[in-house]
mmCIF file with all atom_site columns, C-alpha atoms in Angstrom:
data_model
loop_
_atom_site.group_PDB
_atom_site.id
_atom_site.type_symbol
_atom_site.label_atom_id
_atom_site.label_alt_id
_atom_site.label_comp_id
_atom_site.label_asym_id
_atom_site.label_entity_id
_atom_site.label_seq_id
_atom_site.pdbx_PDB_ins_code
_atom_site.Cartn_x
_atom_site.Cartn_y
_atom_site.Cartn_z
_atom_site.occupancy
_atom_site.B_iso_or_equiv
_atom_site.pdbx_formal_charge
_atom_site.auth_seq_id
_atom_site.auth_comp_id
_atom_site.auth_asym_id
_atom_site.auth_atom_id
_atom_site.pdbx_PDB_model_num
ATOM 1   C CA . MET A 1 1   ? 46.176 -26.810 32.548  1.00 43.00 ? 22  MET A CA 1
ATOM 2   C CA . THR A 1 2   ? 46.026 -29.492 29.839  1.00 47.00 ? 23  THR A CA 1
ATOM 3   C CA . THR A 1 3   ? 46.540 -29.081 26.134  1.00 63.00 ? 24  THR A CA 1
ATOM 4   C CA . ASP A 1 4   ? 42.842 -29.953 25.681  1.00 79.00 ? 25  ASP A CA 1
ATOM 5   C CA . THR A 1 5   ? 42.250 -26.348 26.673  1.00 90.00 ? 26  THR A CA 1
ATOM 6   C CA . PRO A 1 6   ? 42.156 -24.099 23.577  1.00 93.00 ? 27  PRO A CA 1
ATOM 7   C CA . ILE A 1 7   ? 45.332 -22.099 23.276  1.00 95.00 ? 28  ILE A CA 1
ATOM 8   C CA . TRP A 1 8   ? 43.409 -18.842 23.555  1.00 94.00 ? 29  TRP A CA 1
ATOM 9   C CA . LEU A 1 9   ? 42.332 -19.813 27.077  1.00 94.00 ? 30  LEU A CA 1
ATOM 10  C CA . ARG A 1 10  ? 45.887 -20.531 28.192  1.00 91.00 ? 31  ARG A CA 1
ATOM 11  C CA . PRO A 1 11  ? 48.369 -17.977 29.523  1.00 89.00 ? 32  PRO A CA 1
ATOM 12  C CA . GLU A 1 12  ? 50.266 -16.066 26.853  1.00 83.00 ? 33  GLU A CA 1
ATOM 13  C CA . ARG A 1 13  ? 53.588 -17.340 28.197  1.00 69.00 ? 34  ARG A CA 1
ATOM 14  C CA . ALA A 1 14  ? 54.690 -20.328 30.258  1.00 61.00 ? 35  ALA A CA 1
ATOM 15  C CA . ALA A 1 15  ? 54.689 -19.660 33.981  1.00 59.00 ? 36  ALA A CA 1
ATOM 16  C CA . THR A 1 16  ? 57.951 -21.508 34.543  1.00 57.00 ? 37  THR A CA 1
ATOM 17  C CA . GLY A 1 17  ? 61.375 -21.439 32.937  1.00 57.00 ? 38  GLY A CA 1
ATOM 18  C CA . ARG A 1 18  ? 63.276 -18.509 31.495  1.00 61.00 ? 39  ARG A CA 1
ATOM 19  C CA . PRO A 1 19  ? 61.330 -15.304 30.860  1.00 56.00 ? 40  PRO A CA 1
ATOM 20  C CA . ALA A 1 20  ? 59.784 -15.166 27.417  1.00 58.00 ? 41  ALA A CA 1
ATOM 21  C CA . GLU A 1 21  ? 61.309 -12.633 25.047  1.00 75.00 ? 42  GLU A CA 1
ATOM 22  C CA . ARG A 1 22  ? 58.793 -12.930 22.220  1.00 85.00 ? 43  ARG A CA 1
ATOM 23  C CA . SER A 1 23  ? 55.010 -12.941 21.964  1.00 91.00 ? 44  SER A CA 1
ATOM 24  C CA . ARG A 1 24  ? 52.450 -15.420 20.732  1.00 94.00 ? 45  ARG A CA 1
ATOM 25  C CA . ALA A 1 25  ? 51.654 -12.984 17.919  1.00 95.00 ? 46  ALA A CA 1
ATOM 26  C CA . GLU A 1 26  ? 55.270 -13.064 16.766  1.00 96.00 ? 47  GLU A CA 1
ATOM 27  C CA . VAL A 1 27  ? 55.236 -16.866 16.772  1.00 97.00 ? 48  VAL A CA 1
ATOM 28  C CA . THR A 1 28  ? 52.034 -16.817 14.717  1.00 97.00 ? 49  THR A CA 1
ATOM 29  C CA . THR A 1 29  ? 53.499 -14.372 12.200  1.00 98.00 ? 50  THR A CA 1
ATOM 30  C CA . ALA A 1 30  ? 56.570 -16.576 11.774  1.00 98.00 ? 51  ALA A CA 1
ATOM 31  C CA . ALA A 1 31  ? 54.433 -19.697 11.324  1.00 98.00 ? 52  ALA A CA 1
ATOM 32  C CA . LEU A 1 32  ? 52.339 -17.929 8.683   1.00 98.00 ? 53  LEU A CA 1
ATOM 33  C CA . ALA A 1 33  ? 55.473 -16.945 6.784   1.00 98.00 ? 54  ALA A CA 1
ATOM 34  C CA . VAL A 1 34  ? 56.697 -20.551 6.793   1.00 98.00 ? 55  VAL A CA 1
ATOM 35  C CA . ALA A 1 35  ? 53.319 -21.877 5.605   1.00 98.00 ? 56  ALA A CA 1
ATOM 36  C CA . ASP A 1 36  ? 52.853 -19.227 2.925   1.00 97.00 ? 57  ASP A CA 1
ATOM 37  C CA . ARG A 1 37  ? 56.204 -20.209 1.425   1.00 97.00 ? 58  ARG A CA 1
ATOM 38  C CA . GLY A 1 38  ? 56.143 -23.968 1.855   1.00 96.00 ? 59  GLY A CA 1
ATOM 39  C CA . GLY A 1 39  ? 52.605 -25.101 2.697   1.00 95.00 ? 60  GLY A CA 1
ATOM 40  C CA . LEU A 1 40  ? 51.317 -26.867 5.783   1.00 95.00 ? 61  LEU A CA 1
ATOM 41  C CA . SER A 1 41  ? 53.915 -29.624 5.563   1.00 95.00 ? 62  SER A CA 1
ATOM 42  C CA . ALA A 1 42  ? 56.649 -27.045 6.114   1.00 97.00 ? 63  ALA A CA 1
ATOM 43  C CA . VAL A 1 43  ? 55.218 -25.940 9.444   1.00 97.00 ? 64  VAL A CA 1
ATOM 44  C CA . SER A 1 44  ? 57.244 -27.456 12.258  1.00 97.00 ? 65  SER A CA 1
ATOM 45  C CA . MET A 1 45  ? 58.572 -26.194 15.550  1.00 97.00 ? 66  MET A CA 1
ATOM 46  C CA . ARG A 1 46  ? 62.080 -26.189 14.104  1.00 97.00 ? 67  ARG A CA 1
ATOM 47  C CA . ASN A 1 47  ? 61.187 -24.321 10.920  1.00 98.00 ? 68  ASN A CA 1
ATOM 48  C CA . VAL A 1 48  ? 59.197 -21.706 12.785  1.00 98.00 ? 69  VAL A CA 1
ATOM 49  C CA . ALA A 1 49  ? 62.046 -21.281 15.265  1.00 97.00 ? 70  ALA A CA 1
ATOM 50  C CA . ASP A 1 50  ? 64.474 -20.846 12.365  1.00 97.00 ? 71  ASP A CA 1
ATOM 51  C CA . GLU A 1 51  ? 62.176 -18.186 10.935  1.00 97.00 ? 72  GLU A CA 1
ATOM 52  C CA . MET A 1 52  ? 62.449 -16.367 14.261  1.00 96.00 ? 73  MET A CA 1
ATOM 53  C CA . ALA A 1 53  ? 66.216 -16.958 14.501  1.00 95.00 ? 74  ALA A CA 1
ATOM 54  C CA . THR A 1 54  ? 65.818 -18.795 17.771  1.00 94.00 ? 75  THR A CA 1
ATOM 55  C CA . GLY A 1 55  ? 65.947 -22.354 19.078  1.00 93.00 ? 76  GLY A CA 1
ATOM 56  C CA . ALA A 1 56  ? 63.001 -24.727 18.738  1.00 92.00 ? 77  ALA A CA 1
ATOM 57  C CA . ALA A 1 57  ? 62.954 -25.323 22.499  1.00 91.00 ? 78  ALA A CA 1
ATOM 58  C CA . SER A 1 58  ? 62.219 -21.650 23.103  1.00 90.00 ? 79  SER A CA 1
ATOM 59  C CA . LEU A 1 59  ? 58.877 -21.919 21.268  1.00 93.00 ? 80  LEU A CA 1
ATOM 60  C CA . TYR A 1 60  ? 57.510 -24.122 24.030  1.00 91.00 ? 81  TYR A CA 1
ATOM 61  C CA . ARG A 1 61  ? 57.251 -21.016 26.184  1.00 90.00 ? 82  ARG A CA 1
ATOM 62  C CA . TYR A 1 62  ? 54.389 -19.951 23.903  1.00 92.00 ? 83  TYR A CA 1
ATOM 63  C CA . VAL A 1 63  ? 52.868 -23.131 22.423  1.00 94.00 ? 84  VAL A CA 1
ATOM 64  C CA . THR A 1 64  ? 52.806 -26.801 23.326  1.00 93.00 ? 85  THR A CA 1
ATOM 65  C CA . GLY A 1 65  ? 53.505 -28.034 19.791  1.00 95.00 ? 86  GLY A CA 1
ATOM 66  C CA . ARG A 1 66  ? 52.628 -27.937 16.106  1.00 95.00 ? 87  ARG A CA 1
ATOM 67  C CA . GLU A 1 67  ? 48.881 -28.300 16.704  1.00 95.00 ? 88  GLU A CA 1
ATOM 68  C CA . ASP A 1 68  ? 48.870 -24.993 18.549  1.00 96.00 ? 89  ASP A CA 1
ATOM 69  C CA . LEU A 1 69  ? 50.766 -23.381 15.693  1.00 97.00 ? 90  LEU A CA 1
ATOM 70  C CA . LEU A 1 70  ? 48.153 -24.545 13.184  1.00 97.00 ? 91  LEU A CA 1
ATOM 71  C CA . ASP A 1 71  ? 45.268 -23.278 15.302  1.00 97.00 ? 92  ASP A CA 1
ATOM 72  C CA . LEU A 1 72  ? 46.930 -19.881 15.714  1.00 97.00 ? 93  LEU A CA 1
ATOM 73  C CA . MET A 1 73  ? 47.659 -19.640 11.990  1.00 97.00 ? 94  MET A CA 1
ATOM 74  C CA . ILE A 1 74  ? 44.143 -20.535 10.880  1.00 97.00 ? 95  ILE A CA 1
ATOM 75  C CA . ASP A 1 75  ? 42.552 -18.098 13.292  1.00 97.00 ? 96  ASP A CA 1
ATOM 76  C CA . ALA A 1 76  ? 44.992 -15.328 12.367  1.00 98.00 ? 97  ALA A CA 1
ATOM 77  C CA . THR A 1 77  ? 43.856 -15.408 8.736   1.00 98.00 ? 98  THR A CA 1
ATOM 78  C CA . ALA A 1 78  ? 40.291 -14.652 9.844   1.00 97.00 ? 99  ALA A CA 1
ATOM 79  C CA . ALA A 1 79  ? 41.524 -11.227 10.957  1.00 98.00 ? 100 ALA A CA 1
ATOM 80  C CA . GLU A 1 80  ? 41.713 -10.356 7.246   1.00 98.00 ? 101 GLU A CA 1
ATOM 81  C CA . TYR A 1 81  ? 37.911 -10.276 6.886   1.00 98.00 ? 102 TYR A CA 1
ATOM 82  C CA . ARG A 1 82  ? 36.285 -6.857  6.814   1.00 97.00 ? 103 ARG A CA 1
ATOM 83  C CA . PHE A 1 83  ? 32.733 -6.749  8.114   1.00 97.00 ? 104 PHE A CA 1
ATOM 84  C CA . THR A 1 84  ? 30.022 -4.368  6.962   1.00 95.00 ? 105 THR A CA 1
ATOM 85  C CA . PRO A 1 85  ? 26.499 -4.101  8.388   1.00 96.00 ? 106 PRO A CA 1
ATOM 86  C CA . PRO A 1 86  ? 23.997 -6.572  6.894   1.00 97.00 ? 107 PRO A CA 1
ATOM 87  C CA . THR A 1 87  ? 22.050 -5.175  3.953   1.00 97.00 ? 108 THR A CA 1
ATOM 88  C CA . GLY A 1 88  ? 18.953 -7.288  4.439   1.00 95.00 ? 109 GLY A CA 1
ATOM 89  C CA . ASP A 1 89  ? 19.785 -9.477  1.432   1.00 97.00 ? 110 ASP A CA 1
ATOM 90  C CA . ARG A 1 90  ? 21.033 -12.510 3.320   1.00 97.00 ? 111 ARG A CA 1
ATOM 91  C CA . VAL A 1 91  ? 22.321 -14.461 0.345   1.00 97.00 ? 112 VAL A CA 1
ATOM 92  C CA . ALA A 1 92  ? 24.186 -11.477 -1.099  1.00 97.00 ? 113 ALA A CA 1
ATOM 93  C CA . ASP A 1 93  ? 25.768 -10.767 2.276   1.00 98.00 ? 114 ASP A CA 1
ATOM 94  C CA . LEU A 1 94  ? 26.851 -14.397 2.681   1.00 98.00 ? 115 LEU A CA 1
ATOM 95  C CA . VAL A 1 95  ? 28.262 -14.488 -0.845  1.00 98.00 ? 116 VAL A CA 1
ATOM 96  C CA . ALA A 1 96  ? 30.274 -11.391 0.079   1.00 98.00 ? 117 ALA A CA 1
ATOM 97  C CA . ILE A 1 97  ? 31.660 -13.218 3.110   1.00 98.00 ? 118 ILE A CA 1
ATOM 98  C CA . GLY A 1 98  ? 32.455 -16.226 0.956   1.00 98.00 ? 119 GLY A CA 1
ATOM 99  C CA . GLU A 1 99  ? 34.223 -14.091 -1.635  1.00 98.00 ? 120 GLU A CA 1
ATOM 100 C CA . GLN A 1 100 ? 36.388 -12.578 1.076   1.00 98.00 ? 121 GLN A CA 1
ATOM 101 C CA . GLY A 1 101 ? 37.180 -16.074 2.292   1.00 98.00 ? 122 GLY A CA 1
ATOM 102 C CA . TYR A 1 102 ? 38.157 -17.142 -1.209  1.00 98.00 ? 123 TYR A CA 1
ATOM 103 C CA . ALA A 1 103 ? 40.521 -14.182 -1.576  1.00 98.00 ? 124 ALA A CA 1
ATOM 104 C CA . ILE A 1 104 ? 42.109 -14.951 1.791   1.00 98.00 ? 125 ILE A CA 1
ATOM 105 C CA . MET A 1 105 ? 42.597 -18.594 0.806   1.00 98.00 ? 126 MET A CA 1
ATOM 106 C CA . MET A 1 106 ? 44.250 -17.547 -2.419  1.00 97.00 ? 127 MET A CA 1
ATOM 107 C CA . ARG A 1 107 ? 46.662 -15.363 -0.446  1.00 97.00 ? 128 ARG A CA 1
ATOM 108 C CA . HIS A 1 108 ? 47.437 -18.245 1.918   1.00 98.00 ? 129 HIS A CA 1
ATOM 109 C CA . ILE A 1 109 ? 47.612 -21.265 -0.385  1.00 95.00 ? 130 ILE A CA 1
ATOM 110 C CA . TRP A 1 110 ? 47.646 -23.743 2.514   1.00 96.00 ? 131 TRP A CA 1
ATOM 111 C CA . LEU A 1 111 ? 44.473 -22.386 4.124   1.00 97.00 ? 132 LEU A CA 1
ATOM 112 C CA . ALA A 1 112 ? 41.836 -24.126 1.983   1.00 96.00 ? 133 ALA A CA 1
ATOM 113 C CA . GLU A 1 113 ? 43.158 -27.514 3.032   1.00 94.00 ? 134 GLU A CA 1
ATOM 114 C CA . ALA A 1 114 ? 43.336 -26.467 6.671   1.00 94.00 ? 135 ALA A CA 1
ATOM 115 C CA . VAL A 1 115 ? 39.770 -25.124 6.724   1.00 92.00 ? 136 VAL A CA 1
ATOM 116 C CA . VAL A 1 116 ? 38.462 -28.497 5.569   1.00 90.00 ? 137 VAL A CA 1
ATOM 117 C CA . THR A 1 117 ? 40.669 -30.742 7.700   1.00 91.00 ? 138 THR A CA 1
ATOM 118 C CA . ARG A 1 118 ? 40.964 -28.829 10.993  1.00 89.00 ? 139 ARG A CA 1
ATOM 119 C CA . PRO A 1 119 ? 38.667 -25.821 11.399  1.00 84.00 ? 140 PRO A CA 1
ATOM 120 C CA . ALA A 1 120 ? 39.766 -23.639 14.306  1.00 87.00 ? 141 ALA A CA 1
ATOM 121 C CA . LEU A 1 121 ? 37.747 -20.924 16.035  1.00 92.00 ? 142 LEU A CA 1
ATOM 122 C CA . GLY A 1 122 ? 39.752 -18.439 18.070  1.00 96.00 ? 143 GLY A CA 1
ATOM 123 C CA . PRO A 1 123 ? 39.101 -14.721 18.629  1.00 97.00 ? 144 PRO A CA 1
ATOM 124 C CA . ASN A 1 124 ? 39.121 -13.839 14.915  1.00 97.00 ? 145 ASN A CA 1
ATOM 125 C CA . GLY A 1 125 ? 37.137 -16.898 13.867  1.00 97.00 ? 146 GLY A CA 1
ATOM 126 C CA . THR A 1 126 ? 34.463 -16.197 16.450  1.00 97.00 ? 147 THR A CA 1
ATOM 127 C CA . ALA A 1 127 ? 34.219 -12.607 15.184  1.00 98.00 ? 148 ALA A CA 1
ATOM 128 C CA . LEU A 1 128 ? 33.560 -14.064 11.721  1.00 98.00 ? 149 LEU A CA 1
ATOM 129 C CA . LEU A 1 129 ? 30.937 -16.429 13.126  1.00 98.00 ? 150 LEU A CA 1
ATOM 130 C CA . GLU A 1 130 ? 29.269 -13.559 14.996  1.00 98.00 ? 151 GLU A CA 1
ATOM 131 C CA . HIS A 1 131 ? 29.039 -11.563 11.764  1.00 98.00 ? 152 HIS A CA 1
ATOM 132 C CA . PHE A 1 132 ? 27.637 -14.601 9.935   1.00 98.00 ? 153 PHE A CA 1
ATOM 133 C CA . LEU A 1 133 ? 24.962 -15.022 12.620  1.00 98.00 ? 154 LEU A CA 1
ATOM 134 C CA . ASP A 1 134 ? 24.206 -11.310 12.456  1.00 98.00 ? 155 ASP A CA 1
ATOM 135 C CA . VAL A 1 135 ? 23.496 -11.698 8.735   1.00 98.00 ? 156 VAL A CA 1
ATOM 136 C CA . LEU A 1 136 ? 21.139 -14.583 9.532   1.00 97.00 ? 157 LEU A CA 1
ATOM 137 C CA . ALA A 1 137 ? 19.393 -12.839 12.416  1.00 96.00 ? 158 ALA A CA 1
ATOM 138 C CA . GLY A 1 138 ? 15.676 -13.430 12.047  1.00 93.00 ? 159 GLY A CA 1
ATOM 139 C CA . HIS A 1 139 ? 16.067 -16.478 9.811   1.00 96.00 ? 160 HIS A CA 1
ATOM 140 C CA . PRO A 1 140 ? 13.837 -19.295 11.164  1.00 95.00 ? 161 PRO A CA 1
ATOM 141 C CA . ALA A 1 141 ? 16.585 -21.951 11.201  1.00 95.00 ? 162 ALA A CA 1
ATOM 142 C CA . ASP A 1 142 ? 17.739 -22.986 14.678  1.00 95.00 ? 163 ASP A CA 1
ATOM 143 C CA . GLY A 1 143 ? 21.244 -22.424 15.973  1.00 96.00 ? 164 GLY A CA 1
ATOM 144 C CA . GLY A 1 144 ? 22.484 -25.877 15.061  1.00 96.00 ? 165 GLY A CA 1
ATOM 145 C CA . VAL A 1 145 ? 21.369 -25.503 11.468  1.00 96.00 ? 166 VAL A CA 1
ATOM 146 C CA . LYS A 1 146 ? 22.990 -22.085 11.203  1.00 97.00 ? 167 LYS A CA 1
ATOM 147 C CA . LEU A 1 147 ? 26.275 -23.580 12.379  1.00 96.00 ? 168 LEU A CA 1
ATOM 148 C CA . GLU A 1 148 ? 25.913 -26.280 9.718   1.00 96.00 ? 169 GLU A CA 1
ATOM 149 C CA . ILE A 1 149 ? 25.370 -23.630 7.046   1.00 97.00 ? 170 ILE A CA 1
ATOM 150 C CA . PHE A 1 150 ? 28.448 -21.761 8.302   1.00 97.00 ? 171 PHE A CA 1
ATOM 151 C CA . ALA A 1 151 ? 30.528 -24.923 7.987   1.00 96.00 ? 172 ALA A CA 1
ATOM 152 C CA . LEU A 1 152 ? 29.105 -25.768 4.550   1.00 96.00 ? 173 LEU A CA 1
ATOM 153 C CA . MET A 1 153 ? 29.734 -22.247 3.283   1.00 97.00 ? 174 MET A CA 1
ATOM 154 C CA . ASN A 1 154 ? 33.378 -22.414 4.376   1.00 96.00 ? 175 ASN A CA 1
ATOM 155 C CA . ALA A 1 155 ? 33.802 -25.896 2.912   1.00 96.00 ? 176 ALA A CA 1
ATOM 156 C CA . THR A 1 156 ? 32.290 -24.807 -0.409  1.00 96.00 ? 177 THR A CA 1
ATOM 157 C CA . VAL A 1 157 ? 34.570 -21.775 -0.634  1.00 97.00 ? 178 VAL A CA 1
ATOM 158 C CA . ALA A 1 158 ? 37.555 -23.953 0.278   1.00 97.00 ? 179 ALA A CA 1
ATOM 159 C CA . THR A 1 159 ? 36.632 -26.362 -2.523  1.00 95.00 ? 180 THR A CA 1
ATOM 160 C CA . PHE A 1 160 ? 36.595 -23.516 -5.050  1.00 95.00 ? 181 PHE A CA 1
ATOM 161 C CA . ALA A 1 161 ? 39.988 -22.327 -3.794  1.00 96.00 ? 182 ALA A CA 1
ATOM 162 C CA . ARG A 1 162 ? 41.495 -25.804 -3.910  1.00 93.00 ? 183 ARG A CA 1
ATOM 163 C CA . ASN A 1 163 ? 40.207 -26.340 -7.441  1.00 90.00 ? 184 ASN A CA 1
ATOM 164 C CA . THR A 1 164 ? 41.659 -23.014 -8.559  1.00 90.00 ? 185 THR A CA 1
ATOM 165 C CA . LEU A 1 165 ? 45.029 -23.758 -6.985  1.00 89.00 ? 186 LEU A CA 1
ATOM 166 C CA . ALA A 1 166 ? 45.086 -27.222 -8.562  1.00 86.00 ? 187 ALA A CA 1
ATOM 167 C CA . GLY A 1 167 ? 43.999 -25.951 -11.974 1.00 74.00 ? 188 GLY A CA 1
ATOM 168 C CA . THR A 1 168 ? 47.497 -25.723 -13.396 1.00 64.00 ? 189 THR A CA 1
ATOM 169 C CA . SER A 1 169 ? 48.860 -28.894 -11.828 1.00 62.00 ? 190 SER A CA 1
ATOM 170 C CA . ALA A 1 170 ? 50.242 -31.779 -13.870 1.00 71.00 ? 191 ALA A CA 1
ATOM 171 C CA . SER A 1 171 ? 47.575 -34.143 -12.528 1.00 71.00 ? 192 SER A CA 1
ATOM 172 C CA . VAL A 1 172 ? 44.750 -31.911 -13.769 1.00 69.00 ? 193 VAL A CA 1
ATOM 173 C CA . ALA A 1 173 ? 46.404 -31.652 -17.188 1.00 75.00 ? 194 ALA A CA 1
ATOM 174 C CA . ALA A 1 174 ? 46.737 -35.439 -17.286 1.00 83.00 ? 195 ALA A CA 1
ATOM 175 C CA . GLN A 1 175 ? 43.048 -35.875 -16.461 1.00 80.00 ? 196 GLN A CA 1
ATOM 176 C CA . ALA A 1 176 ? 42.100 -33.482 -19.266 1.00 79.00 ? 197 ALA A CA 1
ATOM 177 C CA . THR A 1 177 ? 44.264 -35.434 -21.700 1.00 86.00 ? 198 THR A CA 1
ATOM 178 C CA . TYR A 1 178 ? 42.581 -38.683 -20.688 1.00 89.00 ? 199 TYR A CA 1
ATOM 179 C CA . LEU A 1 179 ? 39.090 -37.207 -21.052 1.00 87.00 ? 200 LEU A CA 1
ATOM 180 C CA . ARG A 1 180 ? 39.930 -36.029 -24.569 1.00 88.00 ? 201 ARG A CA 1
ATOM 181 C CA . HIS A 1 181 ? 41.149 -39.539 -25.374 1.00 90.00 ? 202 HIS A CA 1
ATOM 182 C CA . VAL A 1 182 ? 37.920 -41.068 -24.008 1.00 90.00 ? 203 VAL A CA 1
ATOM 183 C CA . ALA A 1 183 ? 35.805 -38.624 -25.995 1.00 89.00 ? 204 ALA A CA 1
ATOM 184 C CA . ALA A 1 184 ? 37.673 -39.401 -29.214 1.00 90.00 ? 205 ALA A CA 1
ATOM 185 C CA . ALA A 1 185 ? 37.447 -43.167 -28.678 1.00 91.00 ? 206 ALA A CA 1
ATOM 186 C CA . GLY A 1 186 ? 33.653 -43.187 -28.549 1.00 88.00 ? 207 GLY A CA 1
ATOM 187 C CA . GLY A 1 187 ? 31.335 -44.867 -26.066 1.00 88.00 ? 208 GLY A CA 1
ATOM 188 C CA . HIS A 1 188 ? 30.902 -41.760 -23.888 1.00 93.00 ? 209 HIS A CA 1
ATOM 189 C CA . PRO A 1 189 ? 28.706 -39.452 -25.982 1.00 91.00 ? 210 PRO A CA 1
ATOM 190 C CA . ARG A 1 190 ? 27.841 -37.061 -23.188 1.00 92.00 ? 211 ARG A CA 1
ATOM 191 C CA . ILE A 1 191 ? 31.490 -36.485 -22.320 1.00 89.00 ? 212 ILE A CA 1
ATOM 192 C CA . ALA A 1 192 ? 32.240 -35.994 -25.999 1.00 88.00 ? 213 ALA A CA 1
ATOM 193 C CA . ALA A 1 193 ? 29.408 -33.465 -26.301 1.00 88.00 ? 214 ALA A CA 1
ATOM 194 C CA . LEU A 1 194 ? 30.673 -31.617 -23.265 1.00 85.00 ? 215 LEU A CA 1
ATOM 195 C CA . LEU A 1 195 ? 34.196 -31.353 -24.619 1.00 84.00 ? 216 LEU A CA 1
ATOM 196 C CA . SER A 1 196 ? 32.951 -30.309 -28.061 1.00 82.00 ? 217 SER A CA 1
ATOM 197 C CA . THR A 1 197 ? 31.300 -27.176 -26.674 1.00 75.00 ? 218 THR A CA 1
ATOM 198 C CA . GLU A 1 198 ? 33.140 -23.960 -26.081 1.00 60.00 ? 219 GLU A CA 1
ATOM 199 C CA . LEU A 1 199 ? 33.662 -23.900 -22.349 1.00 56.00 ? 220 LEU A CA 1
ATOM 200 C CA . PRO A 1 200 ? 33.589 -20.528 -20.550 1.00 52.00 ? 221 PRO A CA 1
ATOM 201 C CA . GLY A 1 201 ? 36.960 -18.811 -20.477 1.00 52.00 ? 222 GLY A CA 1
ATOM 202 C CA . ALA A 1 202 ? 39.043 -18.069 -17.416 1.00 48.00 ? 223 ALA A CA 1
ATOM 203 C CA . GLY A 1 203 ? 37.703 -14.523 -17.413 1.00 56.00 ? 224 GLY A CA 1
ATOM 204 C CA . ASP A 1 204 ? 34.301 -15.843 -16.358 1.00 83.00 ? 225 ASP A CA 1
ATOM 205 C CA . ALA A 1 205 ? 35.635 -17.878 -13.431 1.00 84.00 ? 226 ALA A CA 1
ATOM 206 C CA . ASP A 1 206 ? 34.830 -15.256 -10.784 1.00 90.00 ? 227 ASP A CA 1
ATOM 207 C CA . ALA A 1 207 ? 31.263 -14.810 -12.017 1.00 91.00 ? 228 ALA A CA 1
ATOM 208 C CA . ARG A 1 208 ? 30.722 -18.580 -12.190 1.00 91.00 ? 229 ARG A CA 1
ATOM 209 C CA . ARG A 1 209 ? 32.055 -19.016 -8.675  1.00 93.00 ? 230 ARG A CA 1
ATOM 210 C CA . ARG A 1 210 ? 29.817 -16.293 -7.260  1.00 95.00 ? 231 ARG A CA 1
ATOM 211 C CA . ALA A 1 211 ? 26.780 -17.705 -9.075  1.00 95.00 ? 232 ALA A CA 1
ATOM 212 C CA . ALA A 1 212 ? 27.486 -21.205 -7.802  1.00 95.00 ? 233 ALA A CA 1
ATOM 213 C CA . LEU A 1 213 ? 28.010 -19.977 -4.245  1.00 96.00 ? 234 LEU A CA 1
ATOM 214 C CA . ARG A 1 214 ? 24.768 -18.004 -4.433  1.00 97.00 ? 235 ARG A CA 1
ATOM 215 C CA . ALA A 1 215 ? 22.905 -21.104 -5.640  1.00 97.00 ? 236 ALA A CA 1
ATOM 216 C CA . VAL A 1 216 ? 24.329 -23.246 -2.831  1.00 96.00 ? 237 VAL A CA 1
ATOM 217 C CA . LEU A 1 217 ? 23.518 -20.683 -0.137  1.00 97.00 ? 238 LEU A CA 1
ATOM 218 C CA . THR A 1 218 ? 20.045 -20.017 -1.532  1.00 96.00 ? 239 THR A CA 1
ATOM 219 C CA . GLY A 1 219 ? 19.274 -23.730 -1.390  1.00 96.00 ? 240 GLY A CA 1
ATOM 220 C CA . LEU A 1 220 ? 20.594 -24.060 2.153   1.00 95.00 ? 241 LEU A CA 1
ATOM 221 C CA . LEU A 1 221 ? 18.591 -21.107 3.439   1.00 95.00 ? 242 LEU A CA 1
ATOM 222 C CA . GLU A 1 222 ? 15.361 -21.990 1.661   1.00 91.00 ? 243 GLU A CA 1
ATOM 223 C CA . HIS A 1 223 ? 15.262 -25.605 2.817   1.00 82.00 ? 244 HIS A CA 1
ATOM 224 C CA . ARG A 1 224 ? 16.233 -25.184 6.460   1.00 72.00 ? 245 ARG A CA 1
#
């Protein structure tokens, strides 16, 4: 069986070599712990093995390499969603899904980047997709369009999460300093007007995010 086969369709443990003493779930839990502390760049076979107090070579009984680890990690986070029956208000139900996704991404600070760069659908991800399609049952869009909306919803939520996580970074502070300089220097009246207004406080961030997500989803559903 080749590594082109999704890990969830491969045997839990290698058929050859020494008997496995751990489980794929344990490997996933260790990989999540490494990523939650150090980000995606910290995830390596060696670091995950160290987290499990074992040798890196032993992990190959469960996964073929780092790519498998990332797929398992991404899918594992989807188990944190809690599904409730659709209410009939499609947009509200999708916003609720998106808000759960945002909270999950804030708990796993590496996840927003991963969702955008390498989406992975395993057992938990497909359960999320099934719930999403249940919410959209009866909507006239075809299956391909619904999958596009699913991807766009996740990408939009990931963008909000990434912006929130970057909000206190030095680069964002430097950009704000430069914009204030530009506004003071003249020649950019609209930027100056924007910066002269009282921008909404941090306490309104959740409401603004939900409103923006609702607007995006409303537009996607009404024009498909």
